[in-house]
mmCIF file of C-alpha atoms in Angstrom:
data_model
loop_
_atom_site.group_PDB
_atom_site.id
_atom_site.type_symbol
_atom_site.label_atom_id
_atom_site.label_comp_id
_atom_site.label_asym_id
_atom_site.label_seq_id
_atom_site.Cartn_x
_atom_site.Cartn_y
_atom_site.Cartn_z
ATOM 1 C CA UNK V 1 113.380 114.620 161.187
ATOM 2 C CA UNK V 2 110.140 116.239 160.927
ATOM 3 C CA UNK V 3 111.439 118.458 158.319
ATOM 4 C CA UNK V 4 112.971 116.032 156.158
ATOM 5 C CA UNK V 5 109.711 114.023 155.667
ATOM 6 C CA UNK V 6 108.205 116.476 153.962
ATOM 7 C CA UNK V 7 111.194 117.332 151.854
ATOM 8 C CA UNK V 8 111.166 113.669 150.879
ATOM 9 C CA UNK V 9 107.639 113.653 149.573
ATOM 10 C CA UNK V 10 107.997 116.636 147.801
ATOM 11 C CA UNK V 11 111.008 115.147 145.949
ATOM 12 C CA UNK V 12 109.204 111.901 145.325
ATOM 13 C CA UNK V 13 106.216 113.997 143.917
ATOM 14 C CA UNK V 14 108.555 115.757 141.261
ATOM 15 C CA UNK V 15 110.276 113.191 140.861
ATOM 16 C CA UNK V 16 106.849 110.820 139.764
ATOM 17 C CA UNK V 17 105.859 113.942 137.724
ATOM 18 C CA UNK V 18 108.890 113.852 135.801
ATOM 19 C CA UNK V 19 108.762 110.266 135.068
ATOM 20 C CA UNK V 20 105.156 110.638 133.891
ATOM 21 C CA UNK V 21 106.271 113.341 131.419
ATOM 22 C CA UNK V 22 108.519 111.140 129.652
ATOM 23 C CA UNK V 23 106.062 108.307 129.369
ATOM 24 C CA UNK V 24 106.135 107.238 125.368
ATOM 25 C CA UNK V 25 102.904 107.293 123.784
ATOM 26 C CA UNK V 26 101.565 105.949 120.280
ATOM 27 C CA UNK V 27 98.772 107.715 118.226
ATOM 28 C CA UNK V 28 96.244 106.113 116.411
ATOM 29 C CA UNK V 29 94.320 107.630 113.915
ATOM 30 C CA UNK V 30 90.989 106.896 112.648
ATOM 31 C CA UNK V 31 88.270 108.077 109.800
ATOM 32 C CA UNK V 32 84.446 108.023 110.453
ATOM 33 C CA UNK V 33 81.754 109.232 108.194
ATOM 34 C CA UNK V 34 78.694 111.370 109.064
ATOM 35 C CA UNK V 35 75.557 112.576 107.728
ATOM 36 C CA UNK V 36 75.844 116.320 106.214
ATOM 37 C CA UNK V 37 73.368 116.378 103.591
ATOM 38 C CA UNK V 38 71.930 114.882 100.432
ATOM 39 C CA UNK V 39 70.374 115.687 97.004
ATOM 40 C CA UNK V 40 66.928 114.685 95.857
ATOM 41 C CA UNK V 41 64.486 115.834 93.256
ATOM 42 C CA UNK V 42 63.528 118.479 95.854
ATOM 43 C CA UNK V 43 66.675 119.989 95.128
ATOM 44 C CA UNK V 44 65.914 121.049 91.606
ATOM 45 C CA UNK V 45 63.666 123.383 91.257
ATOM 46 C CA UNK V 46 60.649 122.635 88.668
ATOM 47 C CA UNK V 47 61.878 119.517 88.425
ATOM 48 C CA UNK V 48 58.730 116.210 88.540
ATOM 49 C CA UNK V 49 60.957 113.560 87.094
ATOM 50 C CA UNK V 50 62.003 110.768 89.172
ATOM 51 C CA UNK V 51 65.684 111.377 90.673
ATOM 52 C CA UNK V 52 67.566 108.935 89.079
ATOM 53 C CA UNK V 53 71.775 109.503 89.666
ATOM 54 C CA UNK V 54 74.341 107.819 88.361
ATOM 55 C CA UNK V 55 77.796 108.990 87.642
ATOM 56 C CA UNK V 56 78.689 112.004 89.144
ATOM 57 C CA UNK V 57 81.822 114.261 88.649
ATOM 58 C CA UNK V 58 83.438 117.370 90.569
ATOM 59 C CA UNK V 59 85.492 120.272 88.297
ATOM 60 C CA UNK V 60 86.027 124.175 89.812
ATOM 61 C CA UNK V 61 83.741 123.387 92.863
ATOM 62 C CA UNK V 62 80.941 122.120 90.734
ATOM 63 C CA UNK V 63 79.205 118.645 91.086
ATOM 64 C CA UNK V 64 78.190 117.055 87.952
ATOM 65 C CA UNK V 65 75.467 114.272 89.010
ATOM 66 C CA UNK V 66 73.799 112.186 85.740
ATOM 67 C CA UNK V 67 70.274 111.865 86.607
ATOM 68 C CA UNK V 68 68.155 109.471 83.904
ATOM 69 C CA UNK V 69 67.864 111.732 80.856
ATOM 70 C CA UNK V 70 69.528 114.833 82.055
ATOM 71 C CA UNK V 71 72.621 116.536 83.768
ATOM 72 C CA UNK V 72 72.419 118.123 86.571
ATOM 73 C CA UNK V 73 75.078 120.908 87.634
ATOM 74 C CA UNK V 74 75.113 121.912 91.541
ATOM 75 C CA UNK V 75 77.362 124.377 93.374
ATOM 76 C CA UNK V 76 79.822 121.705 95.613
ATOM 77 C CA UNK V 77 80.073 124.028 98.368
ATOM 78 C CA UNK V 78 76.543 125.232 98.954
ATOM 79 C CA UNK V 79 74.753 122.216 96.809
ATOM 80 C CA UNK V 80 72.995 124.996 95.645
ATOM 81 C CA UNK V 81 71.070 123.854 92.034
ATOM 82 C CA UNK V 82 72.809 125.626 88.917
ATOM 83 C CA UNK V 83 71.637 124.342 86.211
ATOM 84 C CA UNK V 84 69.868 121.367 83.812
ATOM 85 C CA UNK V 85 71.005 120.121 80.814
ATOM 86 C CA UNK V 86 68.759 118.495 79.051
ATOM 87 C CA UNK V 87 69.934 118.314 75.462
ATOM 88 C CA UNK V 88 73.196 118.729 73.228
ATOM 89 C CA UNK V 89 73.037 122.262 70.749
ATOM 90 C CA UNK V 90 75.647 123.050 68.357
ATOM 91 C CA UNK V 91 73.978 125.796 65.515
ATOM 92 C CA UNK V 92 71.116 124.402 64.069
ATOM 93 C CA UNK V 93 71.459 120.659 65.814
ATOM 94 C CA UNK V 94 69.850 119.806 68.593
ATOM 95 C CA UNK V 95 70.072 116.101 70.097
ATOM 96 C CA UNK V 96 67.949 115.385 73.576
ATOM 97 C CA UNK V 97 70.055 113.449 75.889
ATOM 98 C CA UNK V 98 68.657 110.403 76.814
ATOM 99 C CA UNK V 99 69.778 107.354 78.820
ATOM 100 C CA UNK V 100 72.677 108.705 80.427
ATOM 101 C CA UNK V 101 75.169 106.648 82.349
ATOM 102 C CA UNK V 102 78.360 108.872 83.185
ATOM 103 C CA UNK V 103 80.169 112.362 83.076
ATOM 104 C CA UNK V 104 83.789 113.543 83.281
ATOM 105 C CA UNK V 105 85.194 117.120 83.158
ATOM 106 C CA UNK V 106 88.843 117.658 81.911
ATOM 107 C CA UNK V 107 90.854 120.161 80.417
ATOM 108 C CA UNK V 108 87.562 122.600 79.703
ATOM 109 C CA UNK V 109 85.477 119.872 78.387
ATOM 110 C CA UNK V 110 82.497 118.029 80.045
ATOM 111 C CA UNK V 111 82.093 114.351 78.516
ATOM 112 C CA UNK V 112 78.439 112.449 79.063
ATOM 113 C CA UNK V 113 78.028 108.980 77.915
ATOM 114 C CA UNK V 114 74.723 107.270 76.877
ATOM 115 C CA UNK V 115 73.221 103.761 76.430
ATOM 116 C CA UNK V 116 72.235 105.216 72.974
ATOM 117 C CA UNK V 117 75.751 104.488 71.518
ATOM 118 C CA UNK V 118 76.641 108.267 71.909
ATOM 119 C CA UNK V 119 79.106 110.573 74.036
ATOM 120 C CA UNK V 120 78.469 114.235 73.915
ATOM 121 C CA UNK V 121 81.204 116.963 74.789
ATOM 122 C CA UNK V 122 80.377 119.867 75.908
ATOM 123 C CA UNK V 123 82.428 123.598 76.756
ATOM 124 C CA UNK V 124 82.747 123.170 80.396
ATOM 125 C CA UNK V 125 82.013 127.243 80.801
ATOM 126 C CA UNK V 126 79.618 127.673 78.231
ATOM 127 C CA UNK V 127 78.029 124.474 78.032
ATOM 128 C CA UNK V 128 77.747 124.738 74.278
ATOM 129 C CA UNK V 129 77.986 121.858 72.411
ATOM 130 C CA UNK V 130 81.682 120.914 70.864
ATOM 131 C CA UNK V 131 80.805 117.523 69.354
ATOM 132 C CA UNK V 132 79.480 114.019 69.613
ATOM 133 C CA UNK V 133 81.062 110.533 68.487
ATOM 134 C CA UNK V 134 78.725 107.984 67.705
ATOM 135 C CA UNK V 135 75.440 108.430 66.378
ATOM 136 C CA UNK V 136 72.971 106.665 68.474
ATOM 137 C CA UNK V 137 73.510 103.323 66.198
ATOM 138 C CA UNK V 138 75.280 100.337 68.432
ATOM 139 C CA UNK V 139 76.845 98.232 65.386
ATOM 140 C CA UNK V 140 78.701 102.129 64.431
ATOM 141 C CA UNK V 141 81.498 103.691 66.903
ATOM 142 C CA UNK V 142 80.208 102.536 70.414
ATOM 143 C CA UNK V 143 78.019 99.750 71.620
ATOM 144 C CA UNK V 144 76.462 101.813 73.969
ATOM 145 C CA UNK V 145 78.246 103.678 76.628
ATOM 146 C CA UNK V 146 78.237 102.566 80.542
ATOM 147 C CA UNK V 147 81.344 104.795 81.647
ATOM 148 C CA UNK V 148 83.723 107.218 80.471
ATOM 149 C CA UNK V 149 86.766 108.814 81.894
ATOM 150 C CA UNK V 150 88.911 112.213 80.508
ATOM 151 C CA UNK V 151 92.482 113.199 81.591
ATOM 152 C CA UNK V 152 95.640 113.442 80.475
ATOM 153 C CA UNK V 153 94.887 113.740 76.877
ATOM 154 C CA UNK V 154 93.164 110.475 76.600
ATOM 155 C CA UNK V 155 89.231 109.277 76.565
ATOM 156 C CA UNK V 156 88.592 106.309 77.687
ATOM 157 C CA UNK V 157 84.937 104.717 77.023
ATOM 158 C CA UNK V 158 83.786 101.665 78.555
ATOM 159 C CA UNK V 159 81.314 99.994 75.994
ATOM 160 C CA UNK V 160 78.573 96.699 76.804
ATOM 161 C CA UNK V 161 80.568 93.719 77.325
ATOM 162 C CA UNK V 162 84.046 93.757 77.944
ATOM 163 C CA UNK V 163 85.643 96.635 75.807
ATOM 164 C CA UNK V 164 87.080 99.980 76.567
ATOM 165 C CA UNK V 165 87.344 102.481 73.670
ATOM 166 C CA UNK V 166 90.376 105.134 73.817
ATOM 167 C CA UNK V 167 90.218 107.944 71.603
ATOM 168 C CA UNK V 168 93.284 111.187 72.115
ATOM 169 C CA UNK V 169 91.085 114.360 73.152
ATOM 170 C CA UNK V 170 92.735 116.048 70.339
ATOM 171 C CA UNK V 171 91.010 113.656 67.675
ATOM 172 C CA UNK V 172 87.382 115.425 69.523
ATOM 173 C CA UNK V 173 87.267 119.016 67.738
ATOM 174 C CA UNK V 174 84.667 121.493 66.933
ATOM 175 C CA UNK V 175 84.593 119.880 63.226
ATOM 176 C CA UNK V 176 85.445 116.391 64.176
ATOM 177 C CA UNK V 177 83.155 113.668 62.594
ATOM 178 C CA UNK V 178 80.907 111.322 65.054
ATOM 179 C CA UNK V 179 82.842 108.031 63.468
ATOM 180 C CA UNK V 180 86.319 108.542 65.388
ATOM 181 C CA UNK V 181 88.767 105.678 65.632
ATOM 182 C CA UNK V 182 89.981 104.644 68.625
ATOM 183 C CA UNK V 183 93.726 104.603 68.920
ATOM 184 C CA UNK V 184 93.599 101.612 71.224
ATOM 185 C CA UNK V 185 91.038 98.998 72.886
ATOM 186 C CA UNK V 186 91.272 97.502 76.577
ATOM 187 C CA UNK V 187 89.664 94.403 77.461
ATOM 188 C CA UNK V 188 88.078 93.835 80.791
ATOM 189 C CA UNK V 189 87.793 90.559 81.063
ATOM 190 C CA UNK V 190 83.814 90.649 82.085
ATOM 191 C CA UNK V 191 81.060 92.726 82.032
ATOM 192 C CA UNK V 192 77.625 92.958 80.396
ATOM 193 C CA UNK V 193 75.312 96.032 80.540
ATOM 194 C CA UNK V 194 76.285 97.698 84.045
ATOM 195 C CA UNK V 195 77.215 101.293 84.418
ATOM 196 C CA UNK V 196 81.060 101.227 85.081
ATOM 197 C CA UNK V 197 83.187 103.459 86.919
ATOM 198 C CA UNK V 198 86.664 104.457 86.236
ATOM 199 C CA UNK V 199 89.491 107.005 86.902
ATOM 200 C CA UNK V 200 93.220 107.744 86.274
ATOM 201 C CA UNK V 201 96.077 108.303 88.571
ATOM 202 C CA UNK V 202 99.730 107.622 88.880
ATOM 203 C CA UNK V 203 100.120 106.590 85.437
ATOM 204 C CA UNK V 204 97.420 104.115 85.445
ATOM 205 C CA UNK V 205 93.716 103.805 84.466
ATOM 206 C CA UNK V 206 92.059 102.036 86.987
ATOM 207 C CA UNK V 207 88.486 100.351 86.661
ATOM 208 C CA UNK V 208 85.978 99.282 89.011
ATOM 209 C CA UNK V 209 85.432 95.987 87.739
ATOM 210 C CA UNK V 210 82.331 94.450 89.378
ATOM 211 C CA UNK V 211 82.284 91.690 87.234
ATOM 212 C CA UNK V 212 85.603 90.544 87.233
ATOM 213 C CA UNK V 213 85.747 90.998 90.746
ATOM 214 C CA UNK V 214 88.791 93.137 91.058
ATOM 215 C CA UNK V 215 89.981 96.843 89.786
ATOM 216 C CA UNK V 216 91.657 96.451 87.079
ATOM 217 C CA UNK V 217 94.887 98.446 86.268
ATOM 218 C CA UNK V 218 95.759 99.181 82.731
ATOM 219 C CA UNK V 219 99.767 101.132 82.477
ATOM 220 C CA UNK V 220 98.790 104.145 80.166
ATOM 221 C CA UNK V 221 102.372 104.263 79.011
ATOM 222 C CA UNK V 222 101.669 100.827 78.033
ATOM 223 C CA UNK V 223 98.666 101.454 76.212
ATOM 224 C CA UNK V 224 100.255 103.955 73.965
ATOM 225 C CA UNK V 225 102.924 101.634 73.143
ATOM 226 C CA UNK V 226 100.601 99.006 72.104
ATOM 227 C CA UNK V 227 97.907 101.055 70.494
ATOM 228 C CA UNK V 228 98.304 99.513 67.371
ATOM 229 C CA UNK V 229 98.180 95.872 67.886
ATOM 230 C CA UNK V 230 95.384 96.131 70.696
ATOM 231 C CA UNK V 231 92.968 97.327 67.781
ATOM 232 C CA UNK V 232 93.559 93.265 67.404
ATOM 233 C CA UNK V 233 93.800 92.149 70.266
ATOM 234 C CA UNK V 234 92.815 94.472 73.105
ATOM 235 C CA UNK V 235 94.889 95.080 76.317
ATOM 236 C CA UNK V 236 94.613 92.977 79.289
ATOM 237 C CA UNK V 237 94.844 94.307 82.747
ATOM 238 C CA UNK V 238 96.754 93.878 85.896
ATOM 239 C CA UNK V 239 94.773 92.938 89.053
ATOM 240 C CA UNK V 240 94.604 91.129 92.431
ATOM 241 C CA UNK V 241 91.453 89.187 92.574
ATOM 242 C CA UNK V 242 88.797 89.056 95.050
ATOM 243 C CA UNK V 243 86.586 86.275 95.869
ATOM 244 C CA UNK V 244 83.070 88.158 97.502
ATOM 245 C CA UNK V 245 84.321 91.739 96.450
ATOM 246 C CA UNK V 246 82.778 93.577 93.858
ATOM 247 C CA UNK V 247 84.245 96.688 93.072
ATOM 248 C CA UNK V 248 81.252 99.436 91.924
ATOM 249 C CA UNK V 249 82.666 103.122 91.791
ATOM 250 C CA UNK V 250 86.213 104.662 92.322
ATOM 251 C CA UNK V 251 87.554 108.014 92.204
ATOM 252 C CA UNK V 252 91.128 109.666 93.216
ATOM 253 C CA UNK V 253 91.041 112.894 95.468
ATOM 254 C CA UNK V 254 93.983 114.748 96.876
ATOM 255 C CA UNK V 255 94.948 111.777 99.304
ATOM 256 C CA UNK V 256 92.434 108.816 99.079
ATOM 257 C CA UNK V 257 90.834 106.240 96.244
ATOM 258 C CA UNK V 258 87.594 106.913 96.905
ATOM 259 C CA UNK V 259 85.261 103.467 96.234
ATOM 260 C CA UNK V 260 82.557 101.524 96.865
ATOM 261 C CA UNK V 261 82.123 97.884 96.977
ATOM 262 C CA UNK V 262 79.510 95.403 97.053
ATOM 263 C CA UNK V 263 79.907 92.393 99.574
ATOM 264 C CA UNK V 264 76.437 90.382 99.486
ATOM 265 C CA UNK V 265 73.570 92.270 99.783
ATOM 266 C CA UNK V 266 75.580 95.061 101.580
ATOM 267 C CA UNK V 267 77.104 97.887 99.796
ATOM 268 C CA UNK V 268 80.338 99.864 101.303
ATOM 269 C CA UNK V 269 82.142 103.022 101.093
ATOM 270 C CA UNK V 270 85.784 102.527 101.395
ATOM 271 C CA UNK V 271 88.881 104.749 101.405
ATOM 272 C CA UNK V 272 92.268 104.080 100.583
ATOM 273 C CA UNK V 273 95.329 105.700 101.112
ATOM 274 C CA UNK V 274 95.983 105.990 97.116
ATOM 275 C CA UNK V 275 99.754 105.945 96.918
ATOM 276 C CA UNK V 276 98.927 102.229 98.671
ATOM 277 C CA UNK V 277 96.203 101.650 96.570
ATOM 278 C CA UNK V 278 97.376 102.189 93.084
ATOM 279 C CA UNK V 279 100.507 99.444 94.294
ATOM 280 C CA UNK V 280 97.306 96.991 94.847
ATOM 281 C CA UNK V 281 97.718 97.331 98.459
ATOM 282 C CA UNK V 282 94.134 97.190 99.760
ATOM 283 C CA UNK V 283 94.189 98.166 103.016
ATOM 284 C CA UNK V 284 91.208 100.381 103.967
ATOM 285 C CA UNK V 285 91.383 103.386 106.687
ATOM 286 C CA UNK V 286 87.394 103.140 106.088
ATOM 287 C CA UNK V 287 84.992 100.836 105.825
ATOM 288 C CA UNK V 288 81.389 101.408 106.379
ATOM 289 C CA UNK V 289 78.217 100.489 104.997
ATOM 290 C CA UNK V 290 75.873 102.880 107.102
ATOM 291 C CA UNK V 291 76.573 106.016 109.162
ATOM 292 C CA UNK V 292 77.441 105.198 112.583
ATOM 293 C CA UNK V 293 74.681 102.231 112.832
ATOM 294 C CA UNK V 294 72.269 103.587 111.051
ATOM 295 C CA UNK V 295 70.927 104.662 107.392
ATOM 296 C CA UNK V 296 72.624 102.071 105.306
ATOM 297 C CA UNK V 297 74.138 102.710 101.850
ATOM 298 C CA UNK V 298 72.500 101.517 98.608
ATOM 299 C CA UNK V 299 74.175 100.796 95.371
ATOM 300 C CA UNK V 300 76.710 102.906 95.513
ATOM 301 C CA UNK V 301 77.517 103.757 91.468
ATOM 302 C CA UNK V 302 79.494 106.762 92.226
ATOM 303 C CA UNK V 303 82.117 108.752 93.838
ATOM 304 C CA UNK V 304 83.522 111.986 94.361
ATOM 305 C CA UNK V 305 85.725 113.863 97.302
ATOM 306 C CA UNK V 306 86.095 117.821 97.813
ATOM 307 C CA UNK V 307 87.677 118.581 100.828
ATOM 308 C CA UNK V 308 86.192 116.795 103.817
ATOM 309 C CA UNK V 309 83.114 115.864 101.488
ATOM 310 C CA UNK V 310 82.523 112.763 100.034
ATOM 311 C CA UNK V 311 79.879 112.529 97.657
ATOM 312 C CA UNK V 312 78.153 109.501 97.015
ATOM 313 C CA UNK V 313 75.766 108.262 93.926
ATOM 314 C CA UNK V 314 73.149 105.965 95.856
ATOM 315 C CA UNK V 315 71.252 105.209 93.364
ATOM 316 C CA UNK V 316 69.041 102.549 95.296
ATOM 317 C CA UNK V 317 67.734 105.267 97.701
ATOM 318 C CA UNK V 318 67.839 107.784 94.762
ATOM 319 C CA UNK V 319 69.921 110.599 96.117
ATOM 320 C CA UNK V 320 73.162 111.689 96.563
ATOM 321 C CA UNK V 321 74.832 111.593 99.947
ATOM 322 C CA UNK V 322 76.637 114.349 101.352
ATOM 323 C CA UNK V 323 78.687 112.384 103.653
ATOM 324 C CA UNK V 324 81.344 114.320 106.336
ATOM 325 C CA UNK V 325 84.674 112.388 106.150
ATOM 326 C CA UNK V 326 85.639 113.230 110.307
ATOM 327 C CA UNK V 327 89.264 112.374 111.759
ATOM 328 C CA UNK V 328 89.851 111.238 115.415
ATOM 329 C CA UNK V 329 93.180 110.394 117.231
ATOM 330 C CA UNK V 330 93.753 108.498 120.266
ATOM 331 C CA UNK V 331 96.874 108.167 122.146
ATOM 332 C CA UNK V 332 97.799 105.097 123.763
ATOM 333 C CA UNK V 333 100.347 105.210 127.117
ATOM 334 C CA UNK V 334 102.994 102.491 126.784
ATOM 335 C CA UNK V 335 103.616 101.652 130.613
#
């Protein structure tokens, strides 16, 4: 009997181990932000101007930042300052950049919007001037420019109040006139003189409709189909109406819709799976108004992402904040 008892104990031990090995678990993945770095006036050699970040964009590992009356270019990996662009130069034509709001980079071109009713187009590689649209008079081509995005052969320009004008990128050439006519017009429902953020994904232009309290969706195929009639009656968006949320910024990265939203006096950085976001399903995997309870965000007027870094243009705190996106998985054992 004394030999049987130890054998029973051994059998029970291995039986229990086998049972534990087969226990089902459920994994939960969550994301959280941490501060990695920031870009301020101190990162720009020789600069004596106050840092005033607005629209931002990333292209070919370069970070483009609208800073008051200039465009700053940084290495998006090292954050080293590369260049400051203060004026548009083409041949003997020199136009100082002033009152800038927004930037977009697409197909070898940099597009810069100004509330001085101009859109500047530069070569992405040489930074030489290609063309300008608008001549600085608000009653001409643009009633100021508060936002721009270029993608898939189209250029979308947010004007004052509730207007977006659409240009075909092929209209803009080395020899094109400043007074180009839009191929289509869109209606943002509400708006006045705020900087607007917009991006393109999945066949749709998406606008952070801060005044309309919603993300505004415009199907690009529909824009092209109804382009002519839209010049008389601008196309209105599809949307889901929010009550207290004011979308301020939106950009699309590899996996995410990277957005900012104001709720009351708080500013939130939010991450949505972009395939769900484009279907107007708003279930954020990250919603943060600060970094682990500290360093609250100010109003975020621009967002961009490169790898696990999220760049946010915090205009209230006058800096570009570089946030690391962290991922963690928790396993829950089902008894």
